[in-house]
Every structure is written in C-alpha cells, then in structure tokens.
Amino acid sequence: MLAIGAVAGWLAGNLMAGGGFGLIGNIIVGLIGSFIGFFVGGIITGAVPALAGMPSWLGSLIWSTIGAVIALFIVKIIKRV
C-alpha cells in the first residue's frame, strides 16, 4: 500500500504541480488520495471501485492517483484564498 501511495502521490504531483514531493510527501499525498479516490469512485460506480479486466493493484493506483489529484487541487484552491 505504501508503494502504491508513493507512486500515486508522485504521479499526482507531476500532473498538478510539475514535480513530486519527496518520498514521504508522495506517500502522504497518495494515501490521502486513496481515501478520496475510493470515496469518489464508490459514489460514481455505486460499489467498491474497480476497473474491469485490470489487476487490483492497477485499479488501486488509478483511483489513488485520481484522489491525489483532487486533494492537490483542493490544496491549491485553499492556498489562493
């Protein structure tokens, strides 16, 4: 789970801010993103989010990255205010 969190945080950092946050920062962003991503995925799909035909770790990575991007977007909005 920590590896998926680190990769998801790194991916989200590169997508949103142009760079990662270091290993610990990536893990924290990725873990927060996991909670957000699976919550949003559950609302969208109506069940535990999974991507058909993909290994479970890949689906987890995708939902965690989506959640981490959402988390970073919220942080950017809060920093501007």
Tab-separated table of C-alpha atoms in Angstrom:
chain	number	residue	atom	x	y	z
A	1	MET	CA	0.000	0.000	0.000
A	2	LEU	CA	2.849	2.393	0.747
A	3	ALA	CA	4.353	1.727	-2.671
A	4	ILE	CA	1.026	2.430	-4.379
A	5	GLY	CA	0.642	5.573	-2.247
A	6	ALA	CA	4.132	6.775	-3.156
A	7	VAL	CA	3.599	6.208	-6.879
A	8	ALA	CA	0.124	7.796	-6.804
A	9	GLY	CA	1.472	10.834	-4.949
A	10	TRP	CA	4.361	11.158	-7.399
A	11	LEU	CA	2.027	10.888	-10.401
A	12	ALA	CA	-0.375	13.453	-8.940
A	13	GLY	CA	2.498	15.800	-8.118
A	14	ASN	CA	3.750	15.613	-11.669
A	15	LEU	CA	0.260	16.117	-13.078
A	16	MET	CA	-0.672	19.048	-10.851
A	17	ALA	CA	2.404	20.885	-9.614
A	18	GLY	CA	5.146	19.915	-12.038
A	19	GLY	CA	7.133	17.780	-9.589
A	20	GLY	CA	6.995	15.286	-6.761
A	21	PHE	CA	7.128	15.979	-3.029
A	22	GLY	CA	9.850	13.568	-1.938
A	23	LEU	CA	9.237	10.015	-0.771
A	24	ILE	CA	7.406	10.837	2.474
A	25	GLY	CA	5.349	13.622	0.873
A	26	ASN	CA	4.397	11.359	-2.035
A	27	ILE	CA	3.292	8.613	0.344
A	28	ILE	CA	1.165	11.033	2.381
A	29	VAL	CA	-0.447	12.598	-0.704
A	30	GLY	CA	-1.027	9.127	-2.183
A	31	LEU	CA	-2.635	7.749	0.983
A	32	ILE	CA	-4.927	10.752	1.291
A	33	GLY	CA	-5.650	10.357	-2.416
A	34	SER	CA	-6.541	6.703	-1.850
A	35	PHE	CA	-9.288	7.648	0.574
A	36	ILE	CA	-10.614	10.415	-1.660
A	37	GLY	CA	-10.324	8.334	-4.840
A	38	PHE	CA	-12.117	5.323	-3.433
A	39	PHE	CA	-14.825	7.531	-1.925
A	40	VAL	CA	-15.385	9.307	-5.251
A	41	GLY	CA	-15.128	6.008	-7.156
A	42	GLY	CA	-17.713	4.465	-4.845
A	43	ILE	CA	-20.106	7.317	-5.498
A	44	ILE	CA	-19.584	7.120	-9.264
A	45	THR	CA	-19.802	3.339	-9.585
A	46	GLY	CA	-22.190	2.657	-6.715
A	47	ALA	CA	-19.882	-0.020	-5.318
A	48	VAL	CA	-16.272	-0.604	-4.402
A	49	PRO	CA	-14.456	0.941	-7.351
A	50	ALA	CA	-12.665	-1.466	-9.635
A	51	LEU	CA	-11.649	-1.292	-13.229
A	52	ALA	CA	-12.822	-4.281	-15.227
A	53	GLY	CA	-10.117	-6.531	-16.574
A	54	MET	CA	-7.260	-4.836	-14.690
A	55	PRO	CA	-5.182	-6.243	-11.847
A	56	SER	CA	-6.344	-4.944	-8.483
A	57	TRP	CA	-3.099	-3.019	-7.838
A	58	LEU	CA	-3.512	-1.110	-11.091
A	59	GLY	CA	-7.097	-0.133	-10.283
A	60	SER	CA	-5.952	0.966	-6.828
A	61	LEU	CA	-3.168	3.032	-8.360
A	62	ILE	CA	-5.540	4.734	-10.790
A	63	TRP	CA	-8.168	5.587	-8.143
A	64	SER	CA	-5.459	6.713	-5.706
A	65	THR	CA	-3.947	8.991	-8.336
A	66	ILE	CA	-7.354	10.464	-9.174
A	67	GLY	CA	-7.954	11.120	-5.485
A	68	ALA	CA	-4.494	12.628	-5.008
A	69	VAL	CA	-5.071	14.991	-7.939
A	70	ILE	CA	-8.372	16.044	-6.338
A	71	ALA	CA	-6.610	16.587	-2.994
A	72	LEU	CA	-3.864	18.691	-4.585
A	73	PHE	CA	-6.467	20.719	-6.483
A	74	ILE	CA	-8.277	21.473	-3.210
A	75	VAL	CA	-4.995	22.476	-1.551
A	76	LYS	CA	-4.214	24.852	-4.455
A	77	ILE	CA	-7.643	26.473	-4.083
A	78	ILE	CA	-7.192	26.887	-0.333
A	79	LYS	CA	-3.709	28.395	-0.773
A	80	ARG	CA	-5.074	31.041	-3.149
A	81	VAL	CA	-7.708	32.226	-0.687
